Coordinates of C-alpha atoms and ligand atoms in Angstrom, one line a residue:
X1 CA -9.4 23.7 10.6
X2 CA -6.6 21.5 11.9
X3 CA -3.6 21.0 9.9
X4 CA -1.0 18.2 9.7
X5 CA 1.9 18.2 8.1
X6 CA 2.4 14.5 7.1
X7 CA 6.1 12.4 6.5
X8 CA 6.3 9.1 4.7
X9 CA 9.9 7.6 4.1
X10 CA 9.3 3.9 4.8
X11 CA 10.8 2.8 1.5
X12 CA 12.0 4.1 -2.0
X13 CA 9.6 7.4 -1.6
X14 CA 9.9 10.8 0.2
X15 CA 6.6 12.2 0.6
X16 CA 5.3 15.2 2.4
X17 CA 1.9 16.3 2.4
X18 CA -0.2 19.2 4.3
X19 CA -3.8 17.8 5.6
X20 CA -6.7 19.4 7.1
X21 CA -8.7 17.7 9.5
X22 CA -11.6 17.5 6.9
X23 CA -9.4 14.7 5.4
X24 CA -8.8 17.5 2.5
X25 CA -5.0 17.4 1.0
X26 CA -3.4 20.6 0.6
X27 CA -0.8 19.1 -0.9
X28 CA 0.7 15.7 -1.4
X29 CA 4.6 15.4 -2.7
X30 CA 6.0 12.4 -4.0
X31 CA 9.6 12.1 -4.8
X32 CA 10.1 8.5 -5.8
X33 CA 13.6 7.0 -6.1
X34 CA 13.9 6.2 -9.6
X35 CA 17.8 5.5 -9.0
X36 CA 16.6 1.8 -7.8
X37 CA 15.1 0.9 -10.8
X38 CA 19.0 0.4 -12.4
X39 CA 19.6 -2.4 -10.1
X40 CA 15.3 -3.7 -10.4
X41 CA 14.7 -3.6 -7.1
X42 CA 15.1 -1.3 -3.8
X43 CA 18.2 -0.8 -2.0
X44 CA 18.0 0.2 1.7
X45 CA 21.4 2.2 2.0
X46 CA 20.8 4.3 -1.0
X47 CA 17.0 4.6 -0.3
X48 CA 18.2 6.3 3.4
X49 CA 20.7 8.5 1.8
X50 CA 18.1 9.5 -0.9
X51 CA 15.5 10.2 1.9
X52 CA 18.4 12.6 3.5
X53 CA 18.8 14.8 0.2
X54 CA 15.5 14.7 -0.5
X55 CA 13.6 15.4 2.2
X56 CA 14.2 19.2 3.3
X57 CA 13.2 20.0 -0.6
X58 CA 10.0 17.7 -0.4
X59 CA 8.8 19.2 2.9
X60 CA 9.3 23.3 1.2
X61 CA 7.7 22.5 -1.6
X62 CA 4.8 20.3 0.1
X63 CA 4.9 23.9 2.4
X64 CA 4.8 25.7 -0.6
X65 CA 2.0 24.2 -2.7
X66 CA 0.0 23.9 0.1
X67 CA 0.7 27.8 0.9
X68 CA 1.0 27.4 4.6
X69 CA 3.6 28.9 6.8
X70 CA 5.0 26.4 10.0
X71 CA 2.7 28.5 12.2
X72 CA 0.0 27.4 10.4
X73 CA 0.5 23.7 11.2
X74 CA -0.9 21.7 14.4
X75 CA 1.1 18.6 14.3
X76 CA 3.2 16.9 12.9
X77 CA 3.0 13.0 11.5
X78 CA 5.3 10.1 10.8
X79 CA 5.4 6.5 9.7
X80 CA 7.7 4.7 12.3
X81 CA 6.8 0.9 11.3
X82 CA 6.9 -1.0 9.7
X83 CA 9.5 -0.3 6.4
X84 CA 13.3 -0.1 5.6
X85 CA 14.7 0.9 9.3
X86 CA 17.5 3.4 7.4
X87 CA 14.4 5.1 5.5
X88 CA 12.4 4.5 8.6
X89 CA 15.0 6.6 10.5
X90 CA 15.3 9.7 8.1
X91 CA 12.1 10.6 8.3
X92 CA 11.5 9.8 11.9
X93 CA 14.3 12.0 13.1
X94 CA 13.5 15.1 10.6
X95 CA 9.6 14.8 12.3
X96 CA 11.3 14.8 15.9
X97 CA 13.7 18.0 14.8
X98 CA 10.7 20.0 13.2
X99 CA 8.0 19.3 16.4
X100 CA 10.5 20.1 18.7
X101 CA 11.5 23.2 16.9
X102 CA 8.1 24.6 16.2
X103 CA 6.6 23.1 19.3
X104 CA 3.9 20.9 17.8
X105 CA 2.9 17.7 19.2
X106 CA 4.5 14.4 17.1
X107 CA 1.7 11.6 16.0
X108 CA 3.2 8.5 15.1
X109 CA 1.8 6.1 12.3
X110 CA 1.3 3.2 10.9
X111 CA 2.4 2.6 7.8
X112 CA -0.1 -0.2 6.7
X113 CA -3.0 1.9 8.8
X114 CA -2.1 5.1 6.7
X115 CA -2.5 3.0 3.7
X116 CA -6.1 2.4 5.0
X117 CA -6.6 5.7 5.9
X118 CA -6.3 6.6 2.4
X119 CA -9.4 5.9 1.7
X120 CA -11.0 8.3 3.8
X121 CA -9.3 11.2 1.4
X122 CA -12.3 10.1 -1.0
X123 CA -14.7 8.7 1.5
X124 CA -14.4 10.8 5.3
X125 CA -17.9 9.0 6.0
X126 CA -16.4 5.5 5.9
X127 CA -16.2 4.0 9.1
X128 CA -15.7 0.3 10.5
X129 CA -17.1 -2.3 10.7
X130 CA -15.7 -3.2 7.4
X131 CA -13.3 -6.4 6.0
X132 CA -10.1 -4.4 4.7
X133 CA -7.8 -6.0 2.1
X134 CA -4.2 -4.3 2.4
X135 CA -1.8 -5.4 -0.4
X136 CA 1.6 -3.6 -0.8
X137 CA 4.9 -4.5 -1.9
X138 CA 6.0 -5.9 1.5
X139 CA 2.4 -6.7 2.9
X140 CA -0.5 -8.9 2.2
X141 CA -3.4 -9.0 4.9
X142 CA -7.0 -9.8 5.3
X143 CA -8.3 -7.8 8.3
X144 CA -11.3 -7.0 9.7
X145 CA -12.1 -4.0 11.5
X146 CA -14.7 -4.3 14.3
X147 CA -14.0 -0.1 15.1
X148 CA -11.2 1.9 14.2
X149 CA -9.2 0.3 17.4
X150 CA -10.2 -3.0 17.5
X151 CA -9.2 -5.6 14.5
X152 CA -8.9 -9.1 13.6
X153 CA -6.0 -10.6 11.5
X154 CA -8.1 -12.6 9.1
X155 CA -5.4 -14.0 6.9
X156 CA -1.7 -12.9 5.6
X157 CA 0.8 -14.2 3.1
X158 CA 3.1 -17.1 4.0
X159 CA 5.7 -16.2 2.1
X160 CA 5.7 -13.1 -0.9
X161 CA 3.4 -10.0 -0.6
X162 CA 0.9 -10.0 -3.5
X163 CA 3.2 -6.7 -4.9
X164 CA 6.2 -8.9 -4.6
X165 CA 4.8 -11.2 -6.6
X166 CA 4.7 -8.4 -9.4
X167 CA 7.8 -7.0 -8.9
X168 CA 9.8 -10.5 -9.0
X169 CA 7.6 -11.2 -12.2
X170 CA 8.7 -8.3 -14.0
X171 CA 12.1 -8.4 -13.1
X172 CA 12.4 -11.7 -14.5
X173 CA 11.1 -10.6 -17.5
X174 CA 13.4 -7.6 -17.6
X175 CA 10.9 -5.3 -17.8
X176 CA 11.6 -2.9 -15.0
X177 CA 11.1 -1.8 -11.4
X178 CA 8.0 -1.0 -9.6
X179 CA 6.6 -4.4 -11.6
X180 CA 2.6 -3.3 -10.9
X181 CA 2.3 -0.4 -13.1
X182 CA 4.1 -2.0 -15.8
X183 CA 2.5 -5.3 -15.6
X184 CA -1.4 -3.7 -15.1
X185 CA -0.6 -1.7 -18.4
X186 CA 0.7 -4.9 -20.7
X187 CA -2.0 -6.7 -19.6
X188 CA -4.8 -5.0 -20.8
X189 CA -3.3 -5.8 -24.2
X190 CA -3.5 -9.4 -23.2
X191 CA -5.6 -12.9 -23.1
X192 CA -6.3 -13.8 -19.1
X193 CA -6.9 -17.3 -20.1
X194 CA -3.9 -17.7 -22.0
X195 CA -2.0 -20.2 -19.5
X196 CA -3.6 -21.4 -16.3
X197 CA -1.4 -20.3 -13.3
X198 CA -2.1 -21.7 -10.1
X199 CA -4.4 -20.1 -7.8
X200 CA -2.6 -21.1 -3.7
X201 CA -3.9 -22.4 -0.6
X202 CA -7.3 -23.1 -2.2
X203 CA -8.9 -24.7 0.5
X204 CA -12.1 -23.6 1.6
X205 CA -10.9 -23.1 5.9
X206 CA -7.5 -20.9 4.8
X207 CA -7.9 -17.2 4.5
X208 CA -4.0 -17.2 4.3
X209 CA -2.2 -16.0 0.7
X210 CA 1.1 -17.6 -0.8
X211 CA 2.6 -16.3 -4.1
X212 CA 6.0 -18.0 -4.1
X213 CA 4.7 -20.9 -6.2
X214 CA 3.3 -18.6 -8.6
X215 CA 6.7 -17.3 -9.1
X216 CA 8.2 -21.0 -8.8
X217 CA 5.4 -21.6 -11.2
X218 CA 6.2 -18.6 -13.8
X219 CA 10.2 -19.6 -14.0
X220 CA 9.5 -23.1 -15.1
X221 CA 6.5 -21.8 -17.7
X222 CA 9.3 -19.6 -18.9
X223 CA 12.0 -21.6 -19.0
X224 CA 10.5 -24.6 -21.1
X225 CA 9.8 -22.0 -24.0
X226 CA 11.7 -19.9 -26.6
X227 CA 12.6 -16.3 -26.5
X228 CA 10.4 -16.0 -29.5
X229 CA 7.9 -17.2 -27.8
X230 CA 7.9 -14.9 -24.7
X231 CA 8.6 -12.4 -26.8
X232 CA 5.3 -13.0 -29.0
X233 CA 3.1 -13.7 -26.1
X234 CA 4.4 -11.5 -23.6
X235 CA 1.3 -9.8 -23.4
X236 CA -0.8 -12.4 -23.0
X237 CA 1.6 -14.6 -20.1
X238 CA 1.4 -10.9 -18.2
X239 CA -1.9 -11.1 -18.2
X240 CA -2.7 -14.6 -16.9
X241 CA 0.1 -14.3 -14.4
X242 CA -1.9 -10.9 -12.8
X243 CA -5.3 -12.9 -12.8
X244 CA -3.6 -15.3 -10.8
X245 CA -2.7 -13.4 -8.2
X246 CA -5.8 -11.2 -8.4
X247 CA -7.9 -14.0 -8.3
X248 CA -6.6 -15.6 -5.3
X249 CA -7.2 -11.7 -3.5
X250 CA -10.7 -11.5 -4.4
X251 CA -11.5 -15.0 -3.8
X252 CA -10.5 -15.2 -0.4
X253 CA -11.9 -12.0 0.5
X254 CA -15.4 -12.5 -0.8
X255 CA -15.6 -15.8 0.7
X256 CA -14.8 -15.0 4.2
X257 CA -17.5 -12.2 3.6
X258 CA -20.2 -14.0 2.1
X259 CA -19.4 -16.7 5.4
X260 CA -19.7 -14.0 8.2
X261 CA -22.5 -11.4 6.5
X262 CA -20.0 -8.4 5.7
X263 CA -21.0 -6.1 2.8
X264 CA -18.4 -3.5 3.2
X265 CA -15.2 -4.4 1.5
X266 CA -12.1 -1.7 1.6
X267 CA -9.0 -2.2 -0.3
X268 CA -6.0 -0.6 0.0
X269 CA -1.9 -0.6 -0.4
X270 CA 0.2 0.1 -3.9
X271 CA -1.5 -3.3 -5.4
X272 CA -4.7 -1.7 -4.7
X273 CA -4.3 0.7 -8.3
X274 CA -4.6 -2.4 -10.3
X275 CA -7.1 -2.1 -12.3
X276 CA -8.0 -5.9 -12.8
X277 CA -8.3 -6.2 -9.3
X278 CA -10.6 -3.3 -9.3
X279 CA -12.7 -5.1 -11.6
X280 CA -13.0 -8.3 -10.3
X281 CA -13.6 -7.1 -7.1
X282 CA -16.1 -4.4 -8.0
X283 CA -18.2 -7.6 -10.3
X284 CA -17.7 -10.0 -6.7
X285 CA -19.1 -7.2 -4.3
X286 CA -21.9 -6.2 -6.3
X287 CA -23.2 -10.2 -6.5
X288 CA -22.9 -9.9 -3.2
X289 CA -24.8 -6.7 -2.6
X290 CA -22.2 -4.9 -0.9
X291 CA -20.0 -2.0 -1.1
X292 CA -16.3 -2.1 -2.1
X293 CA -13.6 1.3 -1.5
X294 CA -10.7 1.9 -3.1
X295 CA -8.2 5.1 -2.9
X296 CA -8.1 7.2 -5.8
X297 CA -4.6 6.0 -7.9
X298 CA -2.3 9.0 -6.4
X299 CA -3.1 7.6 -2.6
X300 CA -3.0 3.9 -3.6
X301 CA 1.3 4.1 -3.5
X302 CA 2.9 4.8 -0.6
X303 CA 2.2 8.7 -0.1
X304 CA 2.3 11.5 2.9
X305 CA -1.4 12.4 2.4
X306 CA -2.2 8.8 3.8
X307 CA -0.1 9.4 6.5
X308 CA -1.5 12.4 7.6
X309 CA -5.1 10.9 7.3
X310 CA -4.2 8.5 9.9
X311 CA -3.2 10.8 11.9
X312 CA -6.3 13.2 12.4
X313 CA -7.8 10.4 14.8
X314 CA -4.7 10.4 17.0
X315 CA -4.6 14.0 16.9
X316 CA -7.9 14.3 18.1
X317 CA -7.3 11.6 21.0
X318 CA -4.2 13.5 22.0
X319 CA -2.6 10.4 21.3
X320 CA 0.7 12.0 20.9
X321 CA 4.4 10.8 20.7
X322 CA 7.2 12.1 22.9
X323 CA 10.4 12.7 21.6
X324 CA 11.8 9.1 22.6
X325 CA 9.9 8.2 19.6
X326 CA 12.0 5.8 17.5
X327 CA 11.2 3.6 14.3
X328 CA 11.0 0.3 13.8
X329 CA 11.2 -2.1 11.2
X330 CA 8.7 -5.0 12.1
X331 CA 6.2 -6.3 9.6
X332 CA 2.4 -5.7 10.0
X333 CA -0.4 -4.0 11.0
X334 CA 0.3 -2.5 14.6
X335 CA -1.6 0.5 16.7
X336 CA 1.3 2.4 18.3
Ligands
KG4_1 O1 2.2 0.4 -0.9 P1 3.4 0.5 -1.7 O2 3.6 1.8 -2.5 O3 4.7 0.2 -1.0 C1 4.8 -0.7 0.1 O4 4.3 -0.3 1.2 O5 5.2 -1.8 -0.2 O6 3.3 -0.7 -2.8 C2 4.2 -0.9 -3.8 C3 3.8 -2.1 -4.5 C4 4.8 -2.6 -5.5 O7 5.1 -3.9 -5.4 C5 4.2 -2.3 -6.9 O8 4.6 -3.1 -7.9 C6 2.7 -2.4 -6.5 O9 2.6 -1.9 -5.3 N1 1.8 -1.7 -7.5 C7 1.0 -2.4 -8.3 C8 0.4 -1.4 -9.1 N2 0.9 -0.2 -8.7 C9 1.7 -0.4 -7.7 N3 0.7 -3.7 -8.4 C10 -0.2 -4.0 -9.4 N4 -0.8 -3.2 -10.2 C11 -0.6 -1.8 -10.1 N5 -1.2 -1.0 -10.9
ZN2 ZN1 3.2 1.1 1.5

């Protein structure tokens, strides 16, 4: 059995994991920066320096839990784009240092495709053609994969990733940093039909996303009422804000696959744990008669297991990076 030993520092978390080639994780560490949280939102410098400390801890104890020794590992793997270039950087050069030292061949990755790829830690059988939804903190994309090298950019956001939208929510509500988790758990105690936000770029020949007049739309909403009344209704504003945005996800998706025959849905990227996206879209793709895949929660945040599912492909190809290898910050989904 191949194994990989996986890096992922593209933004606020160090992970390592240890992957087999049978898509099993050995072992999958997240340290996530919780020092951001203080100012409610990432910030690059300290997320690099973080990465720095962190990272020769992360990778023993990844090492560790997985109880393999460096001669036990076949490659190594690394997110190069896109992300925070300083974070980017970290764990790009500590991947350079350990192939060259142990004299391994370096696979490079794709953040957004190791998102994808995290799906195959649950499902190994899945394999294109498929329509993939990838929604993160800095990415929004419709996609569709004809085979695992040949895609389509269906539709993207305009202007704030879908993760964004929750994060900039909940910091103006003060109610903390990563704003998904936090916002998926009040909402369940809440009314979805509370207030009607509105749903973007409706019309029926755009399979593009925009979320900045949700949040436009949000600030006025809360700015015409009381503190009392926020503070009553919080619950129920949280959750009609996160059916807004899930709605316009799902809608879009299941109507460009209803319009070109597609029955296999993927989902994937940190937005991809909320759980009223998981319903909605589970109740469209089964009208639909289709199939819809989602990473287990622990793979749905940015993670090294993903990283090192991507890789297993490459590996495989030989599709190997030489030591020039450097990262690079530029958004979207890009085979390297
Ligand atoms: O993929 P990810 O870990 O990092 C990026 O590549 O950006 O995604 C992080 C994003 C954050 O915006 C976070 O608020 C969002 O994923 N997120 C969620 C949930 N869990 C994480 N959004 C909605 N509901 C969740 N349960
Ligand atoms: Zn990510």
């Amino acid at each position: 059995m191949i194994k990989i030993l996986a890096f992922e520092t593209s933004c606020d978390d160090t992970s390592v994991a240890v992957v087999n080639s049978d898509y099993s994780v050995l072992s999958n560490i997240v340290s996530s920066q919780l020092k951001h949280a203080e100012f409610g939102g990432v910030v690059p410098e300290l997320a690099s320096r973080l990465h720095l400390k962190n990272i020769m801890q992360v990778t023993k104890l990844a090492m560790d839990q997985a109880k393999v020794q460096f001669s036990d590992i076949n490659a190594i793997a690394v997110s190069v784009n896109p992300g925070l270039i300083g974070s980017l950087l970290v764990g790009v050069s500590f991947a350079k240092s350990l192939a060259y030292s142990i004299k391994r061949p370096l696979i490079a990755v794709n953040h957004m495709l190791g998102h994808l790829y995290s799906n195959k830690i649950d499902h190994p059988e899945l394999e294109p053609p498929f329509l993939a939804l990838i929604v993160s903190g800095g990415h929004t994309e419709l996609v569709y994969f004809h085979s695992k090298d040949n895609f389509e950019i269906i539709g993207r956001t305009r202007d704030d990733a879908a993760g964004e939208a929750f994060d900039k929510t909940a910091k103006l509500l003060e109610l903390g940093y990563p704003g998904g988790p936090i916002i998926d758990k009040l909402a369940k105690k809440g009314n979805r039909n509370f207030h009607r936000f509105p749903r973007a770029l409706k019309e029926k020949n755009s399979f593009d996303f925009s979320f900045s007049g949700l949040k436009t739309s949000i600030r006025n909403y809360l700015s015409k009422q009381d503190e009392k009344f926020i503070k009553v209704n919080l619950n129920d504003i949280i959750a009609s804000l996160q059916i807004a945005i899930v709605e316009s996800l799902v809608s879009k998706t299941i109507r460009y696959a209803k319009l070109n025959n597609i029955n296999k849905i993927v989902v994937a990227g940190g937005v991809s744990a909320n759980s009223e996206l998981r319903k909605q879209m589970y109740g469209e793709v089964s009208k639909i008669r289709g199939q819809v895949y989602f990473p287990s929660i622990e793979y749905c945040m940015d993670n090294g297991a993903m990283i090192g599912a991507a890789a297993i492909d490459k590996y495989y190809r030989k599709d190997f990076a030489d030591l020039e290898l450097n990262a690079f910050s530029k958004k979207g989904l890009r085979f390297i």
